[in-house]
mmCIF file of C-alpha atoms in Angstrom:
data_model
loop_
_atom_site.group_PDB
_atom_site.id
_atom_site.type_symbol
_atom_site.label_atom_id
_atom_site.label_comp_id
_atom_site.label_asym_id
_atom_site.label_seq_id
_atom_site.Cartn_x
_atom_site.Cartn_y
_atom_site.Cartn_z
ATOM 1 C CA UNK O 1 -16.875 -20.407 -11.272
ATOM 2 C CA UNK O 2 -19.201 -19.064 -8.073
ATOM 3 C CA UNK O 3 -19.891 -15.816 -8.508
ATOM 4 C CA UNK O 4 -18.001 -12.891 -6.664
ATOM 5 C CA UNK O 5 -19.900 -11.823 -3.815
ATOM 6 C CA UNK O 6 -18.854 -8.417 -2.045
ATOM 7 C CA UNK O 7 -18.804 -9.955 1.733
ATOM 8 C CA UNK O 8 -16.244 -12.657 0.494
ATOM 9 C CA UNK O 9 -13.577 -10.263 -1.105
ATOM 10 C CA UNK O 10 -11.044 -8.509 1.500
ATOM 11 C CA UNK O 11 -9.941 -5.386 -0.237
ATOM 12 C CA UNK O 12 -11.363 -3.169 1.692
ATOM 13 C CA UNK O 13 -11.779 -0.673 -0.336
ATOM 14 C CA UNK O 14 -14.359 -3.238 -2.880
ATOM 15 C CA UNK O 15 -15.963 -3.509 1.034
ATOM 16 C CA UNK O 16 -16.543 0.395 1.157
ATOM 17 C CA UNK O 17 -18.427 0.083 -1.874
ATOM 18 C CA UNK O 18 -22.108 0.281 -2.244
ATOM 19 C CA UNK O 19 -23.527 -2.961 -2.873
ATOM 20 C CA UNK O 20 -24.677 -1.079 -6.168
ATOM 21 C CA UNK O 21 -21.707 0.093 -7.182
ATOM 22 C CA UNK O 22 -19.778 -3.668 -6.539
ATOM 23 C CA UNK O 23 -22.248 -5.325 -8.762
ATOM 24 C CA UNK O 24 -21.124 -2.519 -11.003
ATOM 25 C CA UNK O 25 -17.596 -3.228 -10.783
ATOM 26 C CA UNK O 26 -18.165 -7.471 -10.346
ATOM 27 C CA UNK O 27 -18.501 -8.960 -14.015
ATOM 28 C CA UNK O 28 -14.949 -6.853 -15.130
ATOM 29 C CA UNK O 29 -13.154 -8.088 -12.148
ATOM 30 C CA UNK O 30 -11.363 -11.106 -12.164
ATOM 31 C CA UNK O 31 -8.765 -12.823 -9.795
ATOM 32 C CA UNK O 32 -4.810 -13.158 -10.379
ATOM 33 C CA UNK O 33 -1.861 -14.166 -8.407
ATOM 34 C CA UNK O 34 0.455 -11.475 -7.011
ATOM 35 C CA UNK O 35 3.927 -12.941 -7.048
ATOM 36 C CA UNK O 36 7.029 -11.464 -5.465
ATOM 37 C CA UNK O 37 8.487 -8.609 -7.160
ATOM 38 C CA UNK O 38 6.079 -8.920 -10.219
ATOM 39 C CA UNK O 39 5.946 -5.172 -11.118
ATOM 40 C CA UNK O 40 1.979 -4.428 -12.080
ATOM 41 C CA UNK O 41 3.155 -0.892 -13.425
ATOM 42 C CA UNK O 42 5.936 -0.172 -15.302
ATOM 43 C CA UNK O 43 7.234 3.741 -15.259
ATOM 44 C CA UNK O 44 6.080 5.877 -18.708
ATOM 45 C CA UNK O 45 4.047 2.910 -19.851
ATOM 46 C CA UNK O 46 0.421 3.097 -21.010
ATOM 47 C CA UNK O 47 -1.578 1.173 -17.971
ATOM 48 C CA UNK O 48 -4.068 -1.084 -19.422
ATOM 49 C CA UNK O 49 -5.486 -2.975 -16.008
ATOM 50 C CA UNK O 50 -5.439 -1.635 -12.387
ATOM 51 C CA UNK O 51 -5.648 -4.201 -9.250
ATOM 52 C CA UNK O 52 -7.307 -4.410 -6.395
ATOM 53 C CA UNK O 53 -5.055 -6.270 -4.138
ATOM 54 C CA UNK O 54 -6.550 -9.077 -1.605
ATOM 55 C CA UNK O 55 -3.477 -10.442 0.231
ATOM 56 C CA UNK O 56 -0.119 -9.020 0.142
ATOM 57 C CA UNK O 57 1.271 -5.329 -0.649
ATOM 58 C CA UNK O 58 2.807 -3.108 -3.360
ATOM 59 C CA UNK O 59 5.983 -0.735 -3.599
ATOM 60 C CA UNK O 60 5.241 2.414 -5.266
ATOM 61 C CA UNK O 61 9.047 3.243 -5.984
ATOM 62 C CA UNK O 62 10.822 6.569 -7.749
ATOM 63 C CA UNK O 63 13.763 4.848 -9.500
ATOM 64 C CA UNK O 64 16.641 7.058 -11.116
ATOM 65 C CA UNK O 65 20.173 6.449 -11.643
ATOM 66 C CA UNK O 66 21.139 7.527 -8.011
ATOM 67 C CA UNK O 67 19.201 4.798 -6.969
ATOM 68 C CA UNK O 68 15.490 3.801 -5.849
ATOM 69 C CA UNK O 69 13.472 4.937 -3.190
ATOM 70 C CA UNK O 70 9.734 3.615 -1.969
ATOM 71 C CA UNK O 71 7.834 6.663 -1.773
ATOM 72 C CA UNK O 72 3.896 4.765 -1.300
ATOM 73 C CA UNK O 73 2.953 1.420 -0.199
ATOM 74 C CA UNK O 74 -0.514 -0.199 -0.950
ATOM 75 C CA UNK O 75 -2.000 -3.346 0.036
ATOM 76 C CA UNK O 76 -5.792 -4.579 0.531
ATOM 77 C CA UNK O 77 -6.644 -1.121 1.527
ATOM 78 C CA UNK O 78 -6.644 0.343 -1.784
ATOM 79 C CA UNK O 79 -6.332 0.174 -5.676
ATOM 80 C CA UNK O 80 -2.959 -0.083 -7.720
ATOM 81 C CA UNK O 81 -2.694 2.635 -10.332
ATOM 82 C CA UNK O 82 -5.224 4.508 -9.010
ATOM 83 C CA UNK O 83 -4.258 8.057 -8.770
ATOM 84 C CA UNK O 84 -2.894 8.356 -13.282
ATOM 85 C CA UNK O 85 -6.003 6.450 -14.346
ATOM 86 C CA UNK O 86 -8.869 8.218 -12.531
ATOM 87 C CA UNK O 87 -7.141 11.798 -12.775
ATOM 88 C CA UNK O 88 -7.177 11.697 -16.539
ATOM 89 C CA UNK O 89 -3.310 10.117 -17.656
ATOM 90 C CA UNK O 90 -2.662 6.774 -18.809
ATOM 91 C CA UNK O 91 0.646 6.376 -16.766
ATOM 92 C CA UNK O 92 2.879 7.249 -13.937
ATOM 93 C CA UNK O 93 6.784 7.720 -13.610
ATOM 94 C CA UNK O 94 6.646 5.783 -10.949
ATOM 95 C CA UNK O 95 7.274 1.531 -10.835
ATOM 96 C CA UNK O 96 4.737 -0.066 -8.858
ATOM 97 C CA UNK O 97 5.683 -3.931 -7.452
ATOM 98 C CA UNK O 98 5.280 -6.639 -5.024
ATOM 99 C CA UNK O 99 6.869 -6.601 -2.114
ATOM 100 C CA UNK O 100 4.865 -8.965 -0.083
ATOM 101 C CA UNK O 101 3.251 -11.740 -2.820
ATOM 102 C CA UNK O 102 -0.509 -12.980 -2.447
ATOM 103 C CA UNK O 103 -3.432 -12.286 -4.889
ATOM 104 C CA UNK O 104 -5.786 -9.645 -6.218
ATOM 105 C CA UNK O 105 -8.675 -8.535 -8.320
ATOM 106 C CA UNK O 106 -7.782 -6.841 -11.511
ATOM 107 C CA UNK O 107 -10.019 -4.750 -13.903
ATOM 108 C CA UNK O 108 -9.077 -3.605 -17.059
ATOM 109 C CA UNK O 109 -8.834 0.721 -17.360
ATOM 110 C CA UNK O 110 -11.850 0.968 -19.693
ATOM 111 C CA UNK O 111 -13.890 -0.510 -17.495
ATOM 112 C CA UNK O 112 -13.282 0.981 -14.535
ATOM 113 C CA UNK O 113 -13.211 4.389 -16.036
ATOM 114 C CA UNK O 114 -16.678 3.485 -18.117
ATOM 115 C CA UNK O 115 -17.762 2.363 -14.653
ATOM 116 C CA UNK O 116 -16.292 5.591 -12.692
ATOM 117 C CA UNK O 117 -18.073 7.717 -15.529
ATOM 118 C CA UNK O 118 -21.255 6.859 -15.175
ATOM 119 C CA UNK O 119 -21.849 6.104 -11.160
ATOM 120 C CA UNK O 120 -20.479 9.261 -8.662
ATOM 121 C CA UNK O 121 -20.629 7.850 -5.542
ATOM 122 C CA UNK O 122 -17.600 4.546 -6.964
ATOM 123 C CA UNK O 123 -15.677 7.571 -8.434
ATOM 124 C CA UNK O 124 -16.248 9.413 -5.027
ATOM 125 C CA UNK O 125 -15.073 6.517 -2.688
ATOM 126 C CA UNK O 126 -12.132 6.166 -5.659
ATOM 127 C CA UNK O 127 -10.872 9.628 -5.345
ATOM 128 C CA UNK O 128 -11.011 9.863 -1.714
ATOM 129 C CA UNK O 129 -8.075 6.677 -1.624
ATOM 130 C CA UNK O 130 -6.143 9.150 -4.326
ATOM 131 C CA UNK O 131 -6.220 11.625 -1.377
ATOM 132 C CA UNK O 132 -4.897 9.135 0.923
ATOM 133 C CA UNK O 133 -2.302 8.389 -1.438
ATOM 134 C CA UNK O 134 -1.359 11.921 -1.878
ATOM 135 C CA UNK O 135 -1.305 12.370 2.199
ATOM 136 C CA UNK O 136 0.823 9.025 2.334
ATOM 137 C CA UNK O 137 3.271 10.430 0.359
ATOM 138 C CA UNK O 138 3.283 13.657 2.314
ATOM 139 C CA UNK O 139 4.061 12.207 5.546
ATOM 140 C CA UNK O 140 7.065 9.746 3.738
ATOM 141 C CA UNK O 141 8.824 12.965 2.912
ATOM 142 C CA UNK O 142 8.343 14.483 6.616
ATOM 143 C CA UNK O 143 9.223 11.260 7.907
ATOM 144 C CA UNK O 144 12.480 11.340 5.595
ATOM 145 C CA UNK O 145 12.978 15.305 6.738
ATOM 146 C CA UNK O 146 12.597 14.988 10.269
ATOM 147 C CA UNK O 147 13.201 11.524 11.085
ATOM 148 C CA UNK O 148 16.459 9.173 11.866
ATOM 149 C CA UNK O 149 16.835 5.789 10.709
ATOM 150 C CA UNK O 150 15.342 4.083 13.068
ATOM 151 C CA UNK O 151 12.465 6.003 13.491
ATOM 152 C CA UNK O 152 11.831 5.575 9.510
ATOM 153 C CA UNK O 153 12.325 1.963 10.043
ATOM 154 C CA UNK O 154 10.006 2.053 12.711
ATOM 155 C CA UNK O 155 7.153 3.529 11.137
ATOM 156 C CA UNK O 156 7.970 1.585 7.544
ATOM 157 C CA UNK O 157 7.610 -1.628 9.790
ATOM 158 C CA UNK O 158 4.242 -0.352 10.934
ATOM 159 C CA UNK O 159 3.243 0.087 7.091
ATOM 160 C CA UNK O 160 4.015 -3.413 6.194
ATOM 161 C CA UNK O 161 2.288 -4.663 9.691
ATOM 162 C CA UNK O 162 -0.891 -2.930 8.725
ATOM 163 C CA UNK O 163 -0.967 -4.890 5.370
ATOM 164 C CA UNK O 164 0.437 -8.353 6.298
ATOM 165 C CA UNK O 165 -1.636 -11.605 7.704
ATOM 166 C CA UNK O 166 0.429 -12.038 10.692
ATOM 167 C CA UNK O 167 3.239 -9.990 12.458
ATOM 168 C CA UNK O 168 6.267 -11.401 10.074
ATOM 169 C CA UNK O 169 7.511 -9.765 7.142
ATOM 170 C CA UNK O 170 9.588 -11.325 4.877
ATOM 171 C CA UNK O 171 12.453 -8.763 3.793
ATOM 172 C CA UNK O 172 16.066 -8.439 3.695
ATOM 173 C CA UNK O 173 18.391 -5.578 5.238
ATOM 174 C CA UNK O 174 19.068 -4.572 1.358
ATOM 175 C CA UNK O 175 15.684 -4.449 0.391
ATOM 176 C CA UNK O 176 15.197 -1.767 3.675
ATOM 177 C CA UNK O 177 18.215 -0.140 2.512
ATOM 178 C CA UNK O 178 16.744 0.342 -0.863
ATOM 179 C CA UNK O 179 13.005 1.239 0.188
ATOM 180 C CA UNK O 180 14.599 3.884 2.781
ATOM 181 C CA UNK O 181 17.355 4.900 0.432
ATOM 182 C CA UNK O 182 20.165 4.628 3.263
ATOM 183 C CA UNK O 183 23.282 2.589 3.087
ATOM 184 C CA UNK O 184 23.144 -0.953 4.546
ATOM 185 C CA UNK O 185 24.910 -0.278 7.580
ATOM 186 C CA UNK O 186 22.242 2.439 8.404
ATOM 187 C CA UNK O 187 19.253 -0.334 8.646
ATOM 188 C CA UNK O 188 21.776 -2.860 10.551
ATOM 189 C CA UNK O 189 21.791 -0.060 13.333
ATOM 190 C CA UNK O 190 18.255 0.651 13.320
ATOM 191 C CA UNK O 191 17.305 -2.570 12.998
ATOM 192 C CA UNK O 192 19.668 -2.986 16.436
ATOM 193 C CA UNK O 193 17.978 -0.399 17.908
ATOM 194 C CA UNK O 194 14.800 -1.970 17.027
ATOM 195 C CA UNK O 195 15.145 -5.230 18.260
ATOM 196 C CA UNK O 196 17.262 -4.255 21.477
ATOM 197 C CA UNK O 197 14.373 -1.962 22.428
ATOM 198 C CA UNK O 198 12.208 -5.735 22.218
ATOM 199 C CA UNK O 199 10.095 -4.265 19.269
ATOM 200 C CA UNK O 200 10.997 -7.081 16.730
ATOM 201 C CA UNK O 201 12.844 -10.178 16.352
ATOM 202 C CA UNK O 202 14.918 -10.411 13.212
ATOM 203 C CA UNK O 203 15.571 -13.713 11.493
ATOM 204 C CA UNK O 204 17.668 -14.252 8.100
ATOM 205 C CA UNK O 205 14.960 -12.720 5.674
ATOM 206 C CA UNK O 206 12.419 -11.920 7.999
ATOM 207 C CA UNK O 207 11.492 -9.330 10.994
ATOM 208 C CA UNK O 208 8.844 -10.311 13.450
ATOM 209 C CA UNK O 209 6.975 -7.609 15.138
ATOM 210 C CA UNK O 210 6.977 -8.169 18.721
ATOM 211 C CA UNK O 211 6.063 -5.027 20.423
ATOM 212 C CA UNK O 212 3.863 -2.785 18.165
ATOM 213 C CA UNK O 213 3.128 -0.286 20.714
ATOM 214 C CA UNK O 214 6.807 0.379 21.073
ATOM 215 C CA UNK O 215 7.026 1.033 17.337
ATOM 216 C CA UNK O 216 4.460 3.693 17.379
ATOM 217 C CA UNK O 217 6.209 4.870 20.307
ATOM 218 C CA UNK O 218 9.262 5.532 17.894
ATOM 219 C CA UNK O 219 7.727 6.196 15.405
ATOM 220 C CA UNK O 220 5.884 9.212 16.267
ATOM 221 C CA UNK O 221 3.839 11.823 14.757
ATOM 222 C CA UNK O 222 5.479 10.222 11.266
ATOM 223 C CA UNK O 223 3.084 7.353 11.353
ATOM 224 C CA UNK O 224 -0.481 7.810 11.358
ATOM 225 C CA UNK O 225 -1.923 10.294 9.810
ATOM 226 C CA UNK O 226 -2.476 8.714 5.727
ATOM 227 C CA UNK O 227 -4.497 5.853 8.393
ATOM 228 C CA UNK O 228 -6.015 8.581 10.386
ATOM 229 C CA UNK O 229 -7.394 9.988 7.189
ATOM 230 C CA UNK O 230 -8.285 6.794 5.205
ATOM 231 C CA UNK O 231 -10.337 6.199 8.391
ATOM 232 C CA UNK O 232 -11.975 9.029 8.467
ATOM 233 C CA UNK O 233 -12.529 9.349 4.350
ATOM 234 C CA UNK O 234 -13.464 5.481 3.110
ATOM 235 C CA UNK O 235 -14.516 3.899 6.482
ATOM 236 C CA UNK O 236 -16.469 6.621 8.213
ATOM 237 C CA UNK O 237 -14.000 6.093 11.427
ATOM 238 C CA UNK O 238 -11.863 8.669 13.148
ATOM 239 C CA UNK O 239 -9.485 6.378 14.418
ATOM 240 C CA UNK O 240 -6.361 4.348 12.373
ATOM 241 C CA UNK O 241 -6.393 1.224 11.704
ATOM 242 C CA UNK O 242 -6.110 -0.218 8.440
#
């Protein structure tokens, strides 16, 4: 097998590493399919591997009897299971799953924390994606506070648009009702609204973004500033765009 070279892998958050720290990380690293719905972290269970995903994107859901909600979403930004393993726990309450399939690099915990350990400037660049985590999550619940359906759509569109290869997304209106936690007929308006404003096209099982301008137009100040910040904090950029 060739070896893994750090300009061939598209996480971008392996890319932000030092070419010292990579080769660091590279021998524990290894590559794994990321099937739909495959859930990579159970809730209250010890985590044993973390991912690094290359192509597709994760649900980070809150799931209780009422019913589940997506509160963080992470694709080939960032790390899976970052935020419990590298602030000292061994697992979250949350259930972490695919929600776009594709592939990533996993790394079993002790390696990464043996790794993190010994080299500050990998657990730097790590714990500056935990504080983009923690600002996604802000900005979900003032999206949730503050914004209407189709807004929330809007800028949850925009999330899965920044981690896709392409401008479709393959989801269904009960999946959307689930991630957004609002009754079905609540994303068949929105996504109305949506397409009747020529942002998207929706298909049977699949919403095409059309008009991205006109999302972030809706959207609003509840998209933008988790990208604003990973910009600024792992890229060295003051602009978003992951």
């Amino acid at each position: 097998m060739a070896l893994l070279q750090q300009a061939g892998v598209r996480n971008k958050l392996l890319q932000a590493l030092s070419p010292e720290d990579f080769a660091s990380l590279r021998p524990g690293l290894r590559a794994e399919k990321m099937p739909l719905r495959q859930v990579l972290i159970a809730p209250h269970t010890a985590i044993e591997t973390v991912h690094f995903p290359e192509e597709g994107f994760v649900s980070i859901t809150t799931d209780e009897p009422s019913g589940r909600v997506e509160i963080g979403l992470i694709g080939q930004e960032g790390l899976i299971g970052a935020a419990p393993i590298l602030l000292d726990d061994d697992r979250s309450p949350h259930t972490h799953f695919v929600q776009m399939a594709g592939h990533m690099l996993s790394i079993d915990v002790a390696v990464l924390r043996a790794e993190v350990e010994r080299r500050p400037a990998l657990r730097r660049v790590l714990h500056r994606f935990i504080q983009v985590q923690f600002v996604q999550t802000a900005q979900t619940a003032f999206a949730n506070a503050r914004g209407n359906t189709a807004t929330r759509l809007a800028r949850w569109l925009l999330m899965c648009h920044d981690r896709a290869d392409g401008d479709q997304i393959t989801v269904t209106q009960d999946f959307m009702s689930f991630m957004l936690g609002v009754e079905r007929p609540g994303v068949t308006a929105a996504l109305r609204v949506l397409a009747d404003g020529g942002f998207i096209r929706k298909y049977r099982g699949i919403v095409e973004i059309i008009n991205r301008d006109g999302l972030l137009d809706l959207a609003g100040d509840s998209y933008g500033r988790a990208e604003t910040e990973y910009a600024r904090l792992i890229e060295g950029r003051f602009e978003p765009n992951i």
